[in-house]
Each structure stands twice: as structure tokens, then as C-alpha cells.
Tab-separated table of C-alpha atoms and ligand atoms in Angstrom:
chain	number	residue	atom	x	y	z
H	1	ARG	CA	29.021	26.020	84.796
H	2	ALA	CA	31.343	28.577	83.295
H	3	LYS	CA	30.591	32.165	84.043
H	4	ALA	CA	32.862	35.069	83.383
H	5	ASN	CA	32.845	38.704	84.131
H	6	GLY	CA	35.224	40.012	86.762
H	7	GLY	CA	35.046	43.779	86.882
H	8	ASN	CA	35.498	44.227	83.167
H	9	GLU	CA	32.145	45.614	82.334
H	10	ALA	CA	31.632	48.716	80.302
H	11	ILE	CA	30.273	51.625	82.310
H	12	ILE	CA	26.944	53.340	81.862
H	13	LEU	CA	27.177	57.106	81.708
H	14	ASP	CA	24.632	59.153	83.614
H	15	PRO	CA	22.320	61.106	81.270
H	16	GLN	CA	23.973	64.447	82.021
H	17	THR	CA	27.454	63.186	81.212
H	18	GLN	CA	26.145	61.496	78.078
H	19	ASN	CA	24.451	64.714	77.061
H	20	ASP	CA	27.562	66.824	77.632
H	21	PHE	CA	29.553	64.228	75.794
H	22	ASN	CA	27.255	64.324	72.753
H	23	HIS	CA	26.940	68.060	72.541
H	24	SER	CA	30.391	69.200	73.517
H	25	GLY	CA	31.494	69.125	69.872
H	26	GLU	CA	34.648	67.665	71.337
H	27	LEU	CA	33.352	64.150	70.810
H	28	GLN	CA	34.290	63.828	67.155
H	29	LYS	CA	37.692	65.326	67.826
H	30	ALA	CA	38.190	62.975	70.750
H	31	MET	CA	37.134	60.004	68.655
H	32	ARG	CA	39.487	60.928	65.867
H	33	GLN	CA	42.355	61.259	68.346
H	34	SER	CA	41.379	57.974	69.971
H	35	ILE	CA	41.643	56.170	66.662
H	36	ASP	CA	45.259	57.366	66.401
H	37	ASP	CA	45.902	56.444	70.023
H	38	SER	CA	44.332	53.002	69.585
H	39	GLU	CA	41.823	53.511	72.380
H	40	PHE	CA	39.261	51.370	70.581
H	41	CYS	CA	39.546	47.733	71.471
H	42	ILE	CA	37.511	44.581	71.155
H	43	TYR	CA	35.773	42.518	73.783
H	44	LEU	CA	34.880	38.986	72.822
H	45	GLN	CA	31.609	37.260	73.655
H	46	PRO	CA	31.880	33.489	73.243
H	47	LYS	CA	29.444	31.363	71.257
H	48	PHE	CA	28.691	27.971	72.744
H	49	SER	CA	27.711	24.670	71.135
H	50	ASN	CA	25.070	22.366	72.581
H	51	GLU	CA	27.917	20.362	74.072
H	52	GLN	CA	28.716	23.489	76.112
H	53	LYS	CA	31.993	24.074	74.283
H	54	ILE	CA	33.193	27.421	72.971
H	55	ILE	CA	33.153	27.377	69.167
H	56	GLY	CA	33.977	31.009	68.509
H	57	ALA	CA	33.250	34.561	69.564
H	58	GLU	CA	31.758	37.848	68.460
H	59	ALA	CA	34.028	40.906	68.543
H	60	LEU	CA	32.295	43.902	70.131
H	61	VAL	CA	33.952	47.293	70.092
H	62	ARG	CA	34.717	49.214	73.280
H	63	TRP	CA	36.204	52.656	73.749
H	64	GLN	CA	38.776	52.857	76.481
H	65	HIS	CA	38.172	56.540	77.106
H	66	PRO	CA	41.008	58.187	79.071
H	67	THR	CA	38.763	60.002	81.547
H	68	LEU	CA	35.299	58.437	81.271
H	69	GLY	CA	36.381	54.806	81.375
H	70	LEU	CA	35.382	51.855	79.261
H	71	LEU	CA	32.494	52.826	76.997
H	72	ALA	CA	30.045	50.445	75.314
H	73	PRO	CA	28.938	51.109	71.705
H	74	TYR	CA	25.666	52.613	72.906
H	75	HIS	CA	27.574	55.758	73.922
H	76	PHE	CA	29.442	56.414	70.703
H	77	ILE	CA	28.366	54.208	67.784
H	78	THR	CA	25.715	56.596	66.429
H	79	MET	CA	28.202	59.447	66.476
H	80	ALA	CA	30.808	57.214	64.865
H	81	GLU	CA	28.353	56.346	62.090
H	82	GLU	CA	27.298	59.939	61.508
H	83	SER	CA	30.873	61.162	61.308
H	84	ASN	CA	32.059	58.214	59.159
H	85	LEU	CA	34.642	57.470	61.852
H	86	ILE	CA	33.054	54.021	62.045
H	87	ILE	CA	35.076	53.260	58.908
H	88	PRO	CA	38.540	53.504	60.518
H	89	ILE	CA	37.170	52.154	63.821
H	90	GLY	CA	35.727	49.185	61.945
H	91	MET	CA	39.111	48.531	60.373
H	92	GLN	CA	40.749	48.502	63.814
H	93	VAL	CA	38.132	46.035	65.018
H	94	LEU	CA	38.820	43.808	62.012
H	95	GLU	CA	42.586	44.044	62.568
H	96	GLN	CA	42.236	43.019	66.198
H	97	ALA	CA	39.873	40.189	65.325
H	98	CYS	CA	42.330	38.892	62.722
H	99	GLU	CA	45.193	39.129	65.211
H	100	GLN	CA	43.169	36.978	67.591
H	101	LEU	CA	42.401	34.455	64.839
H	102	GLN	CA	46.077	34.350	63.930
H	103	LYS	CA	46.943	33.451	67.530
H	104	TRP	CA	44.193	30.841	67.746
H	105	GLN	CA	45.143	29.290	64.431
H	106	ALA	CA	48.720	28.825	65.587
H	107	SER	CA	47.588	26.230	68.127
H	108	PRO	CA	45.868	22.904	67.330
H	109	THR	CA	43.555	23.247	70.341
H	110	THR	CA	42.112	26.598	69.241
H	111	LYS	CA	42.477	26.529	65.486
H	112	SER	CA	38.825	25.672	64.794
H	113	LEU	CA	37.508	28.767	66.621
H	114	SER	CA	35.799	31.483	64.591
H	115	ILE	CA	35.392	35.232	65.100
H	116	ALA	CA	32.488	37.375	63.967
H	117	VAL	CA	32.815	41.118	63.375
H	118	ASN	CA	29.945	43.553	62.993
H	119	LEU	CA	29.994	45.658	59.850
H	120	SER	CA	28.426	49.066	59.571
H	121	ALA	CA	26.518	49.988	56.408
H	122	LYS	CA	28.985	52.874	56.082
H	123	GLN	CA	31.813	50.378	55.711
H	124	ILE	CA	29.959	48.275	53.177
H	125	TRP	CA	29.156	51.202	50.898
H	126	GLN	CA	32.804	52.158	50.601
H	127	LYS	CA	34.063	51.614	47.100
H	128	ASP	CA	36.821	49.148	47.902
H	129	PHE	CA	35.063	47.547	50.876
H	130	ALA	CA	35.690	43.880	50.026
H	131	GLU	CA	39.239	44.457	48.814
H	132	LYS	CA	40.145	46.164	52.110
H	133	ILE	CA	38.827	43.298	54.187
H	134	ILE	CA	40.522	40.695	52.036
H	135	GLU	CA	43.791	42.602	52.360
H	136	VAL	CA	43.642	42.454	56.178
H	137	VAL	CA	42.853	38.741	56.048
H	138	ASN	CA	45.791	38.126	53.714
H	139	THR	CA	48.189	40.227	55.781
H	140	HIS	CA	47.430	38.098	58.832
H	141	GLN	CA	47.595	34.888	56.830
H	142	ILE	CA	44.550	33.506	58.548
H	143	ASP	CA	42.150	30.832	57.344
H	144	PRO	CA	39.286	33.025	56.019
H	145	SER	CA	36.707	30.314	56.721
H	146	LYS	CA	37.022	31.236	60.407
H	147	LEU	CA	36.026	34.849	59.829
H	148	ILE	CA	32.341	35.786	59.916
H	149	VAL	CA	30.971	39.201	59.036
H	150	GLU	CA	27.684	40.248	60.629
H	151	VAL	CA	25.439	42.560	58.656
H	152	THR	CA	21.890	43.765	59.162
H	153	GLU	CA	19.159	43.611	56.565
H	154	SER	CA	19.127	47.397	56.176
H	155	ILE	CA	22.000	47.079	53.705
H	156	PHE	CA	19.873	44.855	51.482
H	157	LEU	CA	16.907	47.198	51.716
H	158	LYS	CA	19.076	49.964	50.376
H	159	ASP	CA	20.507	48.139	47.368
H	160	ILE	CA	20.163	44.390	47.310
H	161	LYS	CA	22.161	43.890	44.111
H	162	ALA	CA	25.149	45.959	45.173
H	163	ALA	CA	25.191	44.499	48.695
H	164	THR	CA	24.994	40.964	47.321
H	165	LYS	CA	27.846	41.604	44.921
H	166	LYS	CA	30.061	43.019	47.653
H	167	LEU	CA	29.352	40.198	50.079
H	168	ASN	CA	29.876	37.588	47.378
H	169	LYS	CA	33.435	38.878	46.984
H	170	LEU	CA	34.053	38.069	50.650
H	171	LYS	CA	32.369	34.685	50.272
H	172	SER	CA	34.545	33.861	47.284
H	173	ILE	CA	37.589	33.679	49.575
H	174	GLY	CA	35.714	31.685	52.229
H	175	ILE	CA	34.490	34.377	54.635
H	176	SER	CA	30.992	33.671	56.034
H	177	VAL	CA	28.139	36.145	56.184
H	178	SER	CA	25.712	36.312	59.096
H	179	LEU	CA	22.440	38.246	59.241
H	180	ASP	CA	22.331	39.970	62.640
H	181	ASP	CA	19.245	40.884	64.687
H	182	PHE	CA	17.056	38.684	62.523
H	183	GLY	CA	13.321	39.156	62.901
H	184	THR	CA	13.379	42.788	63.977
H	185	GLY	CA	13.245	44.401	60.556
H	186	PHE	CA	11.434	43.741	57.340
H	187	SER	CA	12.792	40.266	56.778
H	188	SER	CA	10.842	38.435	54.132
H	189	LEU	CA	10.983	34.984	52.671
H	190	SER	CA	12.402	36.052	49.355
H	191	TYR	CA	15.266	37.657	51.235
H	192	LEU	CA	16.368	34.398	52.688
H	193	ARG	CA	16.219	32.787	49.280
H	194	ASP	CA	18.276	35.425	47.506
H	195	LEU	CA	20.728	36.824	50.022
H	196	PRO	CA	24.337	35.667	50.138
H	197	ILE	CA	24.121	34.617	53.780
H	198	ASP	CA	25.269	31.537	55.652
H	199	GLU	CA	23.757	32.193	59.038
H	200	ILE	CA	21.082	34.140	60.848
H	201	LYS	CA	21.168	35.401	64.417
H	202	ILE	CA	17.762	35.402	66.052
H	203	ASP	CA	17.417	38.743	67.773
H	204	ARG	CA	17.485	38.631	71.518
H	205	SER	CA	14.134	40.390	71.805
H	206	PHE	CA	12.553	37.041	70.864
H	207	MET	CA	14.386	35.219	73.637
H	208	PHE	CA	13.104	37.434	76.355
H	209	ASP	CA	9.780	35.740	77.002
H	210	ILE	CA	10.119	32.577	75.005
H	211	HIS	CA	9.204	30.305	77.929
H	212	ASN	CA	6.036	32.255	78.838
H	213	ASP	CA	4.842	33.830	75.639
H	214	LYS	CA	3.386	31.428	73.049
H	215	LYS	CA	3.700	34.005	70.281
H	216	ALA	CA	7.397	34.578	70.936
H	217	LEU	CA	7.874	30.840	70.830
H	218	MET	CA	5.970	30.586	67.540
H	219	MET	CA	8.205	33.266	66.049
H	220	VAL	CA	11.335	31.394	66.991
H	221	LYS	CA	9.900	28.115	65.686
H	222	SER	CA	9.026	29.747	62.384
H	223	ILE	CA	12.450	31.293	62.048
H	224	ILE	CA	14.071	27.930	62.716
H	225	SER	CA	12.034	26.114	60.079
H	226	LEU	CA	12.723	28.877	57.565
H	227	ALA	CA	16.426	28.656	58.222
H	228	ASP	CA	16.306	24.873	57.951
H	229	ASN	CA	14.650	25.041	54.579
H	230	PHE	CA	17.247	27.454	53.266
H	231	ASN	CA	20.128	25.574	54.847
H	232	LEU	CA	21.226	28.407	57.081
H	233	LYS	CA	22.931	28.102	60.440
H	234	VAL	CA	21.058	29.656	63.337
H	235	VAL	CA	22.600	31.445	66.310
H	236	SER	CA	20.467	32.307	69.346
H	237	GLU	CA	21.439	35.698	70.732
H	238	GLY	CA	20.772	36.922	74.229
H	239	VAL	CA	20.336	33.624	76.084
H	240	GLU	CA	20.160	34.674	79.729
H	241	GLU	CA	18.380	31.817	81.512
H	242	LYS	CA	18.704	28.072	81.708
H	243	GLN	CA	14.988	27.790	80.871
H	244	GLN	CA	15.564	29.602	77.583
H	245	LEU	CA	18.538	27.418	76.757
H	246	ASP	CA	16.602	24.218	77.450
H	247	LEU	CA	13.706	25.301	75.299
H	248	LEU	CA	15.956	26.421	72.433
H	249	THR	CA	17.831	23.138	72.609
H	250	GLN	CA	14.534	21.229	72.418
H	251	LEU	CA	13.705	23.221	69.305
H	252	GLY	CA	16.884	21.897	67.736
H	253	LEU	CA	19.139	24.931	68.034
H	254	SER	CA	22.803	24.345	68.664
H	255	ILE	CA	24.692	27.672	68.697
H	256	PHE	CA	24.150	29.986	71.646
H	257	GLN	CA	25.388	33.369	72.791
H	258	GLY	CA	24.276	35.296	75.838
H	259	PHE	CA	24.883	36.365	79.402
H	260	TYR	CA	23.877	32.902	80.651
H	261	PHE	CA	27.208	31.686	79.256
H	262	SER	CA	29.341	34.827	79.349
H	263	LYS	CA	29.286	38.552	78.850
H	264	PRO	CA	31.696	40.079	76.344
H	265	ILE	CA	35.152	39.905	77.988
H	266	PRO	CA	38.711	40.981	77.139
H	267	PRO	CA	40.470	38.579	74.725
H	268	LYS	CA	42.921	37.363	77.375
H	269	ASP	CA	40.047	36.473	79.693
H	270	LEU	CA	38.376	34.552	76.892
H	271	ASP	CA	41.543	32.501	76.437
H	272	ILE	CA	41.365	31.553	80.113
H	273	LEU	CA	37.695	30.623	79.741
H	274	ILE	CA	38.431	28.541	76.624
H	275	ASN	CA	41.094	26.652	78.539
H	276	LYS	CA	38.680	25.966	81.348
H	277	VAL	CA	35.670	25.016	79.219
H	278	ASN	CA	37.132	23.325	76.144
H	279	HIS	CA	40.194	21.509	77.355
H	280	GLN	CA	39.128	19.855	80.555
I	301	C2E	P1	24.901	43.142	68.292
I	301	C2E	O1	25.864	42.937	67.175
I	301	C2E	O2	23.533	42.589	68.138
I	301	C2E	O3	25.632	42.559	69.567
I	301	C2E	C1	24.977	41.963	70.659
I	301	C2E	C2	24.820	42.939	71.810
I	301	C2E	O4	23.984	42.315	72.789
I	301	C2E	C3	26.129	43.266	72.531
I	301	C2E	O5	26.020	44.586	73.068
I	301	C2E	C4	26.126	42.256	73.665
I	301	C2E	O6	26.881	42.647	74.781
I	301	C2E	C5	24.669	42.193	74.010
I	301	C2E	N1	24.295	40.904	74.601
I	301	C2E	C6	24.821	39.693	74.354
I	301	C2E	N2	24.234	38.731	75.088
I	301	C2E	C7	23.298	39.353	75.829
I	301	C2E	C8	22.338	38.893	76.808
I	301	C2E	O7	22.249	37.708	77.136
I	301	C2E	N3	21.525	39.827	77.372
I	301	C2E	C9	21.604	41.150	77.032
I	301	C2E	N4	20.781	41.990	77.647
I	301	C2E	N5	22.492	41.617	76.120
I	301	C2E	C10	23.319	40.736	75.523
I	301	C2E	P2	27.140	45.692	72.819
I	301	C2E	O8	28.513	45.114	72.898
I	301	C2E	O9	26.808	46.852	73.700
I	301	C2E	O10	26.898	46.084	71.308
I	301	C2E	C11	25.707	46.693	70.895
I	301	C2E	C12	25.648	46.831	69.395
I	301	C2E	O11	26.649	47.736	68.931
I	301	C2E	C13	25.898	45.536	68.649
I	301	C2E	O12	24.742	44.726	68.618
I	301	C2E	C14	26.268	46.075	67.285
I	301	C2E	O13	25.118	46.405	66.539
I	301	C2E	C15	27.026	47.342	67.644
I	301	C2E	N6	28.480	47.063	67.589
I	301	C2E	C16	29.270	46.504	68.525
I	301	C2E	N7	30.546	46.396	68.080
I	301	C2E	C17	30.550	46.904	66.827
I	301	C2E	C18	31.576	47.080	65.820
I	301	C2E	O14	32.751	46.714	65.983
I	301	C2E	N8	31.185	47.665	64.644
I	301	C2E	C19	29.899	48.048	64.412
I	301	C2E	N9	29.612	48.614	63.221
I	301	C2E	N10	28.917	47.893	65.320
I	301	C2E	C20	29.237	47.332	66.515
I	302	MG	MG1	26.383	41.346	66.102
I	303	MG	MG1	22.778	40.985	67.233
I	304	MG	MG1	21.597	43.888	68.358
């Protein structure tokens, strides 16, 4: 079974360092500088099919901080949102994801792979949000049907009409829309009927106890039947154990992401994993 990590994991700061980091006032300045110095990079976490093949990946941002080391979003994403720096950071993530797609699409063995990028509400509410994304896609001359954008339902709570209109622009060129962390917010039935989404990702909090907790299992079953009725793809996030995978497979799910398969890894490591898993 394919497992990957290999010393590439993002570090966890001790609370004191995190605290200094947050309150130094230097953080925003450092982030701004890091955008210019391209210290933000993507790690890719593969998505697996029920045939245990890699069908794509999610791009997850990391900050290669010069002194602190490799930082996971937990340490800087809130600050990036509050300072609006998530907008240029998000563009760098999209650029890197499109570069990866461009490479994959150049080879027949990898051309069907997709990449998902997470979008911040701050990005979406920019005036020329869709146009900017479409421009990056066009510049890289990639097949847009292999790009997925992940959004959370908070954007629809704020202004469902405007969010729908913006996302429909992306969908009009073939980009897919995925609803991330599904089940954790105020998701309602009418949402699923009206939203311009192609896929939902069942939040990993539901996976945690699925093989022991009847209620967790009922939740997942209900989400699956909802998605079926509305013709949406379903991705299971946070699959950590074989038991979870077996149960989810029995329930009819077929797209999986989680530490059981692989942690997020550098793009070049994912290429090695793809070679091992998909082309044997
Ligand atoms: P998310 O989009 O829900 O991404 C999934 C998170 O769960 C990732 O954490 C991933 O490493 C982690 N994960 C995946 N499988 C497992 C598992 O089996 N067990 C456990 N315990 N965790 C698992 P990460 O990379 O730290 O990202 C955290 C969040 O930060 C993301 O949640 C997303 O909301 C945000 N984020 C990451 N990259 C970006 C980005 O480029 N832009 C924006 N706006 N947000 C981002
Ligand atoms: Mg996500
Ligand atoms: Mg998620
Ligand atoms: Mg999440």
C-alpha cells in the first residue's frame, strides 16, 4: 500500500513562538515580503479512486519561512485573511496549481489528473475575481475541466446571488466547483438544489468515529443520499484508517483523501507516488 511522507511535514510552532509571531507586528511585513520572495508554495494531497489510483490532488498552501521553517496554514491563514494578503497568496497558489496541471497535461499518462485549489471568501468578493482566475487558466493553456475550486458555504450565506453569479462564470469555461467541509455549517437542502456546485467534500469530523458511532454513520449516509439525488460527486476527506475506507466504500463512495493514503507532499514527491501507484 502506498504511503508517503518522508520528512516533509510542516512544523508545529510552540505556543510562545506562535504568540510572538502573531503579535510582533512584523508578521504582516514578513508575509508581504514573502509574497515577493515566493516563499509560499503548494503541497499536494492526492485523491484516490476506489481502484486505489490517484485521480487528482488538492493544493494546500505552505509558507517556507526563512527562519521558522515550513509553516502550515494554521499558523498564518487567519492573519493572511485579515490583512487581505490571502488575495495575492491565493493567486500564487493558483499559478502553481496551473503550472502543475500544465505539466500533467503534457503527458498522456497524467493528463486526466485534476487539481483543486481552496478559495478564500476575500478572493471571491474581489470585483474581477472570475476574470482573474480565467486569465491564469488561459495563460497556462490548460484544460479548465481539470481545475476544481473549493469554496465553503459561508460565501453563500453572505450573498447567495452574487456568489452564484461569480462561480457560474468559472463554470461557463469548464471549471468545477466543490463545497468544502460539508456538514459543519448551516448546510440546508435548498442550498444543494440552488448552488452552482459539482461536488461536496464530507468534512473529516464525520469520518472520525464513523465505525463506532451510529449517529456519525447516519450523517454520512444522509449526506450521500442527498448528493445522489442532486447528482453531486462526493469526496471523503480525512480518511485515516482502513476500517473507515472499507465502510465508506460499502456506502458507495468512490473518491477518498486522507492520511491513510498520503499526507500533503511536495509536487515532485507526488509525481513519484503517481508513477508508483498509477503506472504499475
Ligand atoms: P481543507 O481545505 O479542508 O484541507 C484539508 C486539511 O485537512 C489539510 O490541512 C490537510 O492536510 C488535512 N488533512 C487531510 N487529510 C487528513 C487526515 O486524514 N487527517 C487529518 N487529521 N487531517 C487531514 P492543511 O493543509 O493544514 O490546511 C488547513 C486548511 O487551511 C484547509 O482546510 C483550508 O481551509 C486552508 N487552506 C489551505 N491551503 C489554502 C489556500 O491555498 N488558500 C486558502 N484560502 N485556504 C487554504
Ligand atoms: Mg479544501
Ligand atoms: Mg476540507
Ligand atoms: Mg477543513
